Every structure is written in structure tokens, then in C-alpha cells.
Amino acid sequence: MRLFPAALALTLLASPLFAQQATVSGTDGNNNALGTVPCAAPGNALQNCHAELRRKEDGGVTLAVQIPGGDVRRIYFEDGKPTSSSSPTPISHEVQGGIMRIFIEPGEVFEIPADAVKP
């Protein structure tokens, strides 16, 4: 198991954005983090949504978030930036004060600590 991803997962879990604290060490050496992140479906206010952060050995990160309505949105990161999602619509992001806001058209919003997805 690599130490850096484990420390990063613990940083994510220690964030006030994550209410439920748990870590799962996968058999492949990856570290997962479970908790909640603020998210919003189109036209709705931010609310706490169940989330799972998974690290890959190649440095990539996948964030799976259960969005209001029950669907799961997967957001894929490379080099600490969101590159795509399980939605066919465009994705963008901004970072302010250590918080990354991810926007998926037509109006999904997700907030995570920017450090949580750094390589």
C-alpha cells in the first residue's frame, strides 16, 4: 500500500465536507474513502450526497456520488482535475479557497476538497 494515497484519503475524510468516516483498503493497494459531499441536481439547492472516492494505481481518481433522485454520477480525475463523467454532457470546474466545484451540464454541482483528488 502506498502511504501518500492513504494520507490523502484520510485528509478527505477529515474534511468537514465528509460526515461519515470510514476507510476501506482494497486488495489491489488502492484506498477508498466513503462519506458525503455537497451536491445538487439541476434546479435544486446543495445537499449532502453519499459519495465514494476510489484511487487507481495509475494515479487516476474516480468519485461516485449518489445524486438526488437516486442515480450515481461518476466523475473521473487525472492530475487532480476532472476530465470526464458518466454523463454525456460537458464538465467544467473551478477551485476557490481549497474547494473544487464541479459542474456537469445542465446543472449538476458537486463540491469536494481540492486536495482530495491531487495526485
Short mmCIF file of N, CA and C in Angstrom, two decimals:
data_model
loop_
_atom_site.label_atom_id
_atom_site.label_comp_id
_atom_site.label_asym_id
_atom_site.label_seq_id
_atom_site.Cartn_x
_atom_site.Cartn_y
_atom_site.Cartn_z
N MET A 1 0.84 -1.17 0.00
CA MET A 1 0.00 0.00 0.00
C MET A 1 0.89 1.24 0.00
N ARG A 2 0.54 2.20 -0.83
CA ARG A 2 1.29 3.43 -0.88
C ARG A 2 0.82 4.36 0.23
N LEU A 3 1.77 5.02 0.90
CA LEU A 3 1.45 5.87 2.04
C LEU A 3 0.74 7.15 1.61
N PHE A 4 1.19 7.79 0.51
CA PHE A 4 0.63 9.07 0.12
C PHE A 4 -0.88 9.00 -0.14
N PRO A 5 -1.39 8.04 -0.95
CA PRO A 5 -2.83 7.97 -1.16
C PRO A 5 -3.59 7.72 0.15
N ALA A 6 -3.01 6.94 1.05
CA ALA A 6 -3.68 6.70 2.33
C ALA A 6 -3.81 7.99 3.11
N ALA A 7 -2.76 8.80 3.13
CA ALA A 7 -2.81 10.08 3.83
C ALA A 7 -3.82 11.00 3.16
N LEU A 8 -3.89 10.97 1.84
CA LEU A 8 -4.83 11.82 1.12
C LEU A 8 -6.26 11.40 1.40
N ALA A 9 -6.51 10.10 1.46
CA ALA A 9 -7.86 9.62 1.78
C ALA A 9 -8.25 10.06 3.18
N LEU A 10 -7.30 10.00 4.12
CA LEU A 10 -7.61 10.45 5.47
C LEU A 10 -7.85 11.95 5.51
N THR A 11 -7.14 12.72 4.69
CA THR A 11 -7.38 14.15 4.60
C THR A 11 -8.79 14.40 4.10
N LEU A 12 -9.22 13.67 3.10
CA LEU A 12 -10.57 13.80 2.57
C LEU A 12 -11.60 13.51 3.65
N LEU A 13 -11.39 12.44 4.38
CA LEU A 13 -12.34 12.06 5.40
C LEU A 13 -12.35 13.02 6.58
N ALA A 14 -11.23 13.68 6.85
CA ALA A 14 -11.16 14.61 7.96
C ALA A 14 -11.83 15.94 7.62
N SER A 15 -12.09 16.16 6.35
CA SER A 15 -12.72 17.40 5.91
C SER A 15 -14.12 17.50 6.48
N PRO A 16 -14.56 18.71 6.82
CA PRO A 16 -15.93 18.87 7.30
C PRO A 16 -16.97 18.50 6.25
N LEU A 17 -16.55 18.39 4.97
CA LEU A 17 -17.49 18.00 3.94
C LEU A 17 -17.86 16.53 4.02
N PHE A 18 -17.08 15.76 4.77
CA PHE A 18 -17.35 14.33 4.90
C PHE A 18 -17.83 14.04 6.31
N ALA A 19 -19.10 13.70 6.46
CA ALA A 19 -19.68 13.46 7.77
C ALA A 19 -19.41 12.04 8.26
N GLN A 20 -19.60 11.05 7.38
CA GLN A 20 -19.38 9.66 7.75
C GLN A 20 -17.92 9.34 7.52
N GLN A 21 -17.25 8.75 8.51
CA GLN A 21 -15.83 8.47 8.36
C GLN A 21 -15.59 6.96 8.29
N ALA A 22 -14.98 6.55 7.18
CA ALA A 22 -14.61 5.15 7.01
C ALA A 22 -13.57 5.06 5.93
N THR A 23 -12.63 4.14 6.09
CA THR A 23 -11.68 3.88 5.02
C THR A 23 -11.74 2.40 4.70
N VAL A 24 -11.54 2.08 3.46
CA VAL A 24 -11.52 0.70 3.01
C VAL A 24 -10.24 0.53 2.23
N SER A 25 -9.42 -0.40 2.65
CA SER A 25 -8.18 -0.66 1.93
C SER A 25 -8.43 -1.83 1.00
N GLY A 26 -8.36 -1.58 -0.30
CA GLY A 26 -8.62 -2.63 -1.28
C GLY A 26 -7.47 -3.61 -1.37
N THR A 27 -7.77 -4.79 -1.88
CA THR A 27 -6.74 -5.81 -2.01
C THR A 27 -5.71 -5.46 -3.09
N ASP A 28 -6.06 -4.51 -3.96
CA ASP A 28 -5.12 -4.12 -5.01
C ASP A 28 -4.23 -2.97 -4.59
N GLY A 29 -4.30 -2.55 -3.34
CA GLY A 29 -3.46 -1.47 -2.85
C GLY A 29 -4.09 -0.10 -2.97
N ASN A 30 -5.29 -0.02 -3.53
CA ASN A 30 -5.98 1.27 -3.64
C ASN A 30 -6.61 1.63 -2.31
N ASN A 31 -6.85 2.90 -2.11
CA ASN A 31 -7.53 3.36 -0.90
C ASN A 31 -8.82 4.05 -1.30
N ASN A 32 -9.88 3.71 -0.60
CA ASN A 32 -11.19 4.28 -0.87
C ASN A 32 -11.61 5.12 0.32
N ALA A 33 -12.42 6.13 0.07
CA ALA A 33 -12.96 6.95 1.14
C ALA A 33 -14.47 7.02 0.94
N LEU A 34 -15.21 6.81 2.01
CA LEU A 34 -16.66 6.90 1.99
C LEU A 34 -17.10 8.11 2.79
N GLY A 35 -18.16 8.75 2.38
CA GLY A 35 -18.67 9.89 3.13
C GLY A 35 -19.76 10.59 2.37
N THR A 36 -19.86 11.89 2.57
CA THR A 36 -20.83 12.70 1.85
C THR A 36 -20.14 13.92 1.27
N VAL A 37 -20.69 14.42 0.18
CA VAL A 37 -20.22 15.67 -0.42
C VAL A 37 -21.45 16.51 -0.75
N PRO A 38 -21.30 17.84 -0.71
CA PRO A 38 -22.40 18.67 -1.18
C PRO A 38 -22.60 18.45 -2.68
N CYS A 39 -23.85 18.25 -3.08
CA CYS A 39 -24.15 18.11 -4.50
C CYS A 39 -25.55 18.63 -4.75
N ALA A 40 -25.82 18.95 -6.00
CA ALA A 40 -27.15 19.43 -6.37
C ALA A 40 -27.51 18.91 -7.75
N ALA A 41 -28.76 18.51 -7.89
CA ALA A 41 -29.31 18.17 -9.19
C ALA A 41 -29.78 19.47 -9.84
N PRO A 42 -30.00 19.47 -11.15
CA PRO A 42 -30.44 20.69 -11.82
C PRO A 42 -31.65 21.34 -11.14
N GLY A 43 -31.54 22.63 -10.84
CA GLY A 43 -32.63 23.39 -10.25
C GLY A 43 -32.81 23.22 -8.76
N ASN A 44 -31.96 22.45 -8.10
CA ASN A 44 -32.09 22.21 -6.66
C ASN A 44 -30.92 22.82 -5.89
N ALA A 45 -31.13 23.03 -4.59
CA ALA A 45 -30.07 23.54 -3.72
C ALA A 45 -29.10 22.42 -3.37
N LEU A 46 -27.90 22.81 -2.94
CA LEU A 46 -26.91 21.82 -2.49
C LEU A 46 -27.45 21.05 -1.30
N GLN A 47 -27.14 19.76 -1.27
CA GLN A 47 -27.47 18.91 -0.13
C GLN A 47 -26.37 17.87 0.01
N ASN A 48 -26.31 17.21 1.15
CA ASN A 48 -25.29 16.17 1.35
C ASN A 48 -25.68 14.92 0.59
N CYS A 49 -24.74 14.43 -0.22
CA CYS A 49 -24.96 13.25 -1.04
C CYS A 49 -23.91 12.20 -0.70
N HIS A 50 -24.34 10.95 -0.62
CA HIS A 50 -23.40 9.86 -0.36
C HIS A 50 -22.37 9.80 -1.48
N ALA A 51 -21.10 9.56 -1.09
CA ALA A 51 -20.02 9.56 -2.07
C ALA A 51 -18.96 8.52 -1.72
N GLU A 52 -18.26 8.08 -2.74
CA GLU A 52 -17.13 7.17 -2.58
C GLU A 52 -16.01 7.65 -3.49
N LEU A 53 -14.82 7.78 -2.93
CA LEU A 53 -13.64 8.19 -3.67
C LEU A 53 -12.75 6.96 -3.83
N ARG A 54 -12.39 6.65 -5.07
CA ARG A 54 -11.53 5.49 -5.34
C ARG A 54 -10.30 5.94 -6.09
N ARG A 55 -9.14 5.51 -5.61
CA ARG A 55 -7.86 5.81 -6.24
C ARG A 55 -7.40 4.60 -7.04
N LYS A 56 -6.83 4.89 -8.20
CA LYS A 56 -6.28 3.84 -9.05
C LYS A 56 -4.76 3.86 -8.94
N GLU A 57 -4.16 2.74 -9.25
CA GLU A 57 -2.70 2.67 -9.18
C GLU A 57 -2.01 3.59 -10.16
N ASP A 58 -2.69 3.93 -11.27
CA ASP A 58 -2.09 4.82 -12.26
C ASP A 58 -2.19 6.29 -11.87
N GLY A 59 -2.75 6.58 -10.68
CA GLY A 59 -2.87 7.95 -10.20
C GLY A 59 -4.23 8.57 -10.47
N GLY A 60 -5.04 7.92 -11.27
CA GLY A 60 -6.38 8.42 -11.54
C GLY A 60 -7.28 8.27 -10.32
N VAL A 61 -8.33 9.05 -10.30
CA VAL A 61 -9.29 9.02 -9.19
C VAL A 61 -10.70 8.99 -9.78
N THR A 62 -11.57 8.21 -9.15
CA THR A 62 -12.98 8.20 -9.51
C THR A 62 -13.78 8.58 -8.28
N LEU A 63 -14.67 9.56 -8.45
CA LEU A 63 -15.60 9.95 -7.40
C LEU A 63 -16.99 9.53 -7.84
N ALA A 64 -17.63 8.67 -7.07
CA ALA A 64 -19.00 8.23 -7.35
C ALA A 64 -19.91 8.90 -6.33
N VAL A 65 -20.91 9.63 -6.82
CA VAL A 65 -21.82 10.38 -5.94
C VAL A 65 -23.26 9.99 -6.27
N GLN A 66 -24.02 9.66 -5.22
CA GLN A 66 -25.44 9.38 -5.42
C GLN A 66 -26.17 10.71 -5.44
N ILE A 67 -26.60 11.11 -6.62
CA ILE A 67 -27.24 12.41 -6.77
C ILE A 67 -28.72 12.31 -6.40
N PRO A 68 -29.33 13.45 -6.03
CA PRO A 68 -30.76 13.41 -5.69
C PRO A 68 -31.55 12.76 -6.82
N GLY A 69 -32.44 11.87 -6.46
CA GLY A 69 -33.20 11.11 -7.45
C GLY A 69 -32.71 9.67 -7.53
N GLY A 70 -31.53 9.39 -6.92
CA GLY A 70 -31.05 8.02 -6.83
C GLY A 70 -29.99 7.60 -7.82
N ASP A 71 -29.78 8.36 -8.89
CA ASP A 71 -28.74 7.99 -9.84
C ASP A 71 -27.36 8.19 -9.22
N VAL A 72 -26.37 7.49 -9.77
CA VAL A 72 -24.99 7.65 -9.33
C VAL A 72 -24.21 8.32 -10.46
N ARG A 73 -23.59 9.44 -10.12
CA ARG A 73 -22.74 10.15 -11.09
C ARG A 73 -21.29 9.81 -10.78
N ARG A 74 -20.56 9.33 -11.78
CA ARG A 74 -19.13 9.07 -11.63
C ARG A 74 -18.37 10.21 -12.30
N ILE A 75 -17.39 10.72 -11.55
CA ILE A 75 -16.55 11.80 -12.06
C ILE A 75 -15.12 11.27 -12.06
N TYR A 76 -14.44 11.40 -13.20
CA TYR A 76 -13.10 10.85 -13.37
C TYR A 76 -12.07 11.98 -13.37
N PHE A 77 -10.99 11.79 -12.61
CA PHE A 77 -9.95 12.80 -12.44
C PHE A 77 -8.62 12.28 -12.93
N GLU A 78 -7.84 13.16 -13.54
CA GLU A 78 -6.45 12.89 -13.89
C GLU A 78 -5.65 14.13 -13.51
N ASP A 79 -4.52 13.93 -12.89
CA ASP A 79 -3.66 15.04 -12.46
C ASP A 79 -4.42 16.05 -11.62
N GLY A 80 -5.36 15.58 -10.80
CA GLY A 80 -6.09 16.45 -9.88
C GLY A 80 -7.20 17.27 -10.49
N LYS A 81 -7.56 16.98 -11.76
CA LYS A 81 -8.61 17.74 -12.43
C LYS A 81 -9.66 16.79 -13.00
N PRO A 82 -10.93 17.19 -12.93
CA PRO A 82 -11.97 16.34 -13.53
C PRO A 82 -11.85 16.37 -15.04
N THR A 83 -11.82 15.19 -15.65
CA THR A 83 -11.65 15.10 -17.10
C THR A 83 -12.91 14.64 -17.81
N SER A 84 -13.75 13.87 -17.11
CA SER A 84 -14.98 13.38 -17.72
C SER A 84 -15.89 12.85 -16.62
N SER A 85 -17.09 12.45 -17.03
CA SER A 85 -18.03 11.88 -16.07
C SER A 85 -18.86 10.81 -16.77
N SER A 86 -19.74 10.19 -16.01
CA SER A 86 -20.63 9.19 -16.58
C SER A 86 -21.79 9.84 -17.33
N SER A 87 -21.84 11.15 -17.32
CA SER A 87 -22.84 11.89 -18.09
C SER A 87 -22.25 12.21 -19.47
N PRO A 88 -23.06 12.19 -20.51
CA PRO A 88 -22.54 12.55 -21.84
C PRO A 88 -22.40 14.07 -22.04
N THR A 89 -22.81 14.86 -21.05
CA THR A 89 -22.80 16.32 -21.19
C THR A 89 -21.46 16.90 -20.71
N PRO A 90 -21.17 18.15 -21.11
CA PRO A 90 -19.89 18.78 -20.74
C PRO A 90 -19.69 18.93 -19.24
N ILE A 91 -18.41 18.89 -18.84
CA ILE A 91 -18.00 19.04 -17.45
C ILE A 91 -17.00 20.19 -17.35
N SER A 92 -17.09 20.97 -16.27
CA SER A 92 -16.13 22.04 -16.01
C SER A 92 -15.92 22.11 -14.51
N HIS A 93 -14.95 22.92 -14.10
CA HIS A 93 -14.70 23.05 -12.67
C HIS A 93 -14.04 24.38 -12.37
N GLU A 94 -14.06 24.74 -11.06
CA GLU A 94 -13.34 25.90 -10.56
C GLU A 94 -12.86 25.54 -9.15
N VAL A 95 -11.79 26.20 -8.73
CA VAL A 95 -11.27 25.99 -7.37
C VAL A 95 -11.23 27.34 -6.69
N GLN A 96 -11.84 27.41 -5.50
CA GLN A 96 -11.83 28.62 -4.69
C GLN A 96 -11.61 28.22 -3.24
N GLY A 97 -10.57 28.80 -2.63
CA GLY A 97 -10.32 28.54 -1.22
C GLY A 97 -10.17 27.08 -0.85
N GLY A 98 -9.57 26.29 -1.72
CA GLY A 98 -9.35 24.87 -1.43
C GLY A 98 -10.54 23.98 -1.75
N ILE A 99 -11.65 24.55 -2.21
CA ILE A 99 -12.82 23.77 -2.58
C ILE A 99 -12.94 23.74 -4.09
N MET A 100 -13.06 22.53 -4.64
CA MET A 100 -13.28 22.36 -6.07
C MET A 100 -14.77 22.20 -6.30
N ARG A 101 -15.32 23.04 -7.16
CA ARG A 101 -16.71 22.92 -7.59
C ARG A 101 -16.70 22.35 -9.01
N ILE A 102 -17.45 21.29 -9.16
CA ILE A 102 -17.53 20.60 -10.44
C ILE A 102 -18.94 20.81 -10.98
N PHE A 103 -19.01 21.21 -12.24
CA PHE A 103 -20.29 21.49 -12.89
C PHE A 103 -20.47 20.54 -14.07
N ILE A 104 -21.60 19.85 -14.09
CA ILE A 104 -21.94 18.97 -15.20
C ILE A 104 -23.27 19.47 -15.75
N GLU A 105 -23.24 19.85 -17.01
CA GLU A 105 -24.47 20.39 -17.62
C GLU A 105 -25.56 19.35 -17.61
N PRO A 106 -26.81 19.73 -17.40
CA PRO A 106 -27.35 21.07 -17.43
C PRO A 106 -27.48 21.74 -16.07
N GLY A 107 -26.87 21.26 -15.01
CA GLY A 107 -26.99 21.96 -13.75
C GLY A 107 -26.60 21.16 -12.52
N GLU A 108 -25.89 20.05 -12.71
CA GLU A 108 -25.39 19.31 -11.55
C GLU A 108 -24.18 20.04 -10.98
N VAL A 109 -24.08 20.08 -9.65
CA VAL A 109 -22.96 20.74 -8.98
C VAL A 109 -22.46 19.81 -7.88
N PHE A 110 -21.13 19.73 -7.73
CA PHE A 110 -20.50 18.91 -6.70
C PHE A 110 -19.40 19.74 -6.07
N GLU A 111 -19.19 19.62 -4.77
CA GLU A 111 -18.11 20.32 -4.08
C GLU A 111 -17.27 19.31 -3.31
N ILE A 112 -15.95 19.39 -3.51
CA ILE A 112 -15.02 18.50 -2.81
C ILE A 112 -13.79 19.29 -2.42
N PRO A 113 -13.05 18.82 -1.41
CA PRO A 113 -11.76 19.46 -1.12
C PRO A 113 -10.82 19.21 -2.31
N ALA A 114 -10.21 20.24 -2.83
CA ALA A 114 -9.33 20.10 -3.99
C ALA A 114 -8.18 19.15 -3.71
N ASP A 115 -7.67 19.15 -2.48
CA ASP A 115 -6.56 18.27 -2.12
C ASP A 115 -6.93 16.79 -2.20
N ALA A 116 -8.21 16.47 -2.13
CA ALA A 116 -8.64 15.07 -2.11
C ALA A 116 -8.33 14.36 -3.41
N VAL A 117 -8.21 15.08 -4.52
CA VAL A 117 -8.02 14.43 -5.81
C VAL A 117 -6.66 14.74 -6.41
N LYS A 118 -5.79 15.36 -5.64
CA LYS A 118 -4.44 15.63 -6.14
C LYS A 118 -3.67 14.32 -6.26
N PRO A 119 -2.82 14.24 -7.29
CA PRO A 119 -2.04 13.01 -7.47
C PRO A 119 -1.02 12.81 -6.37
#
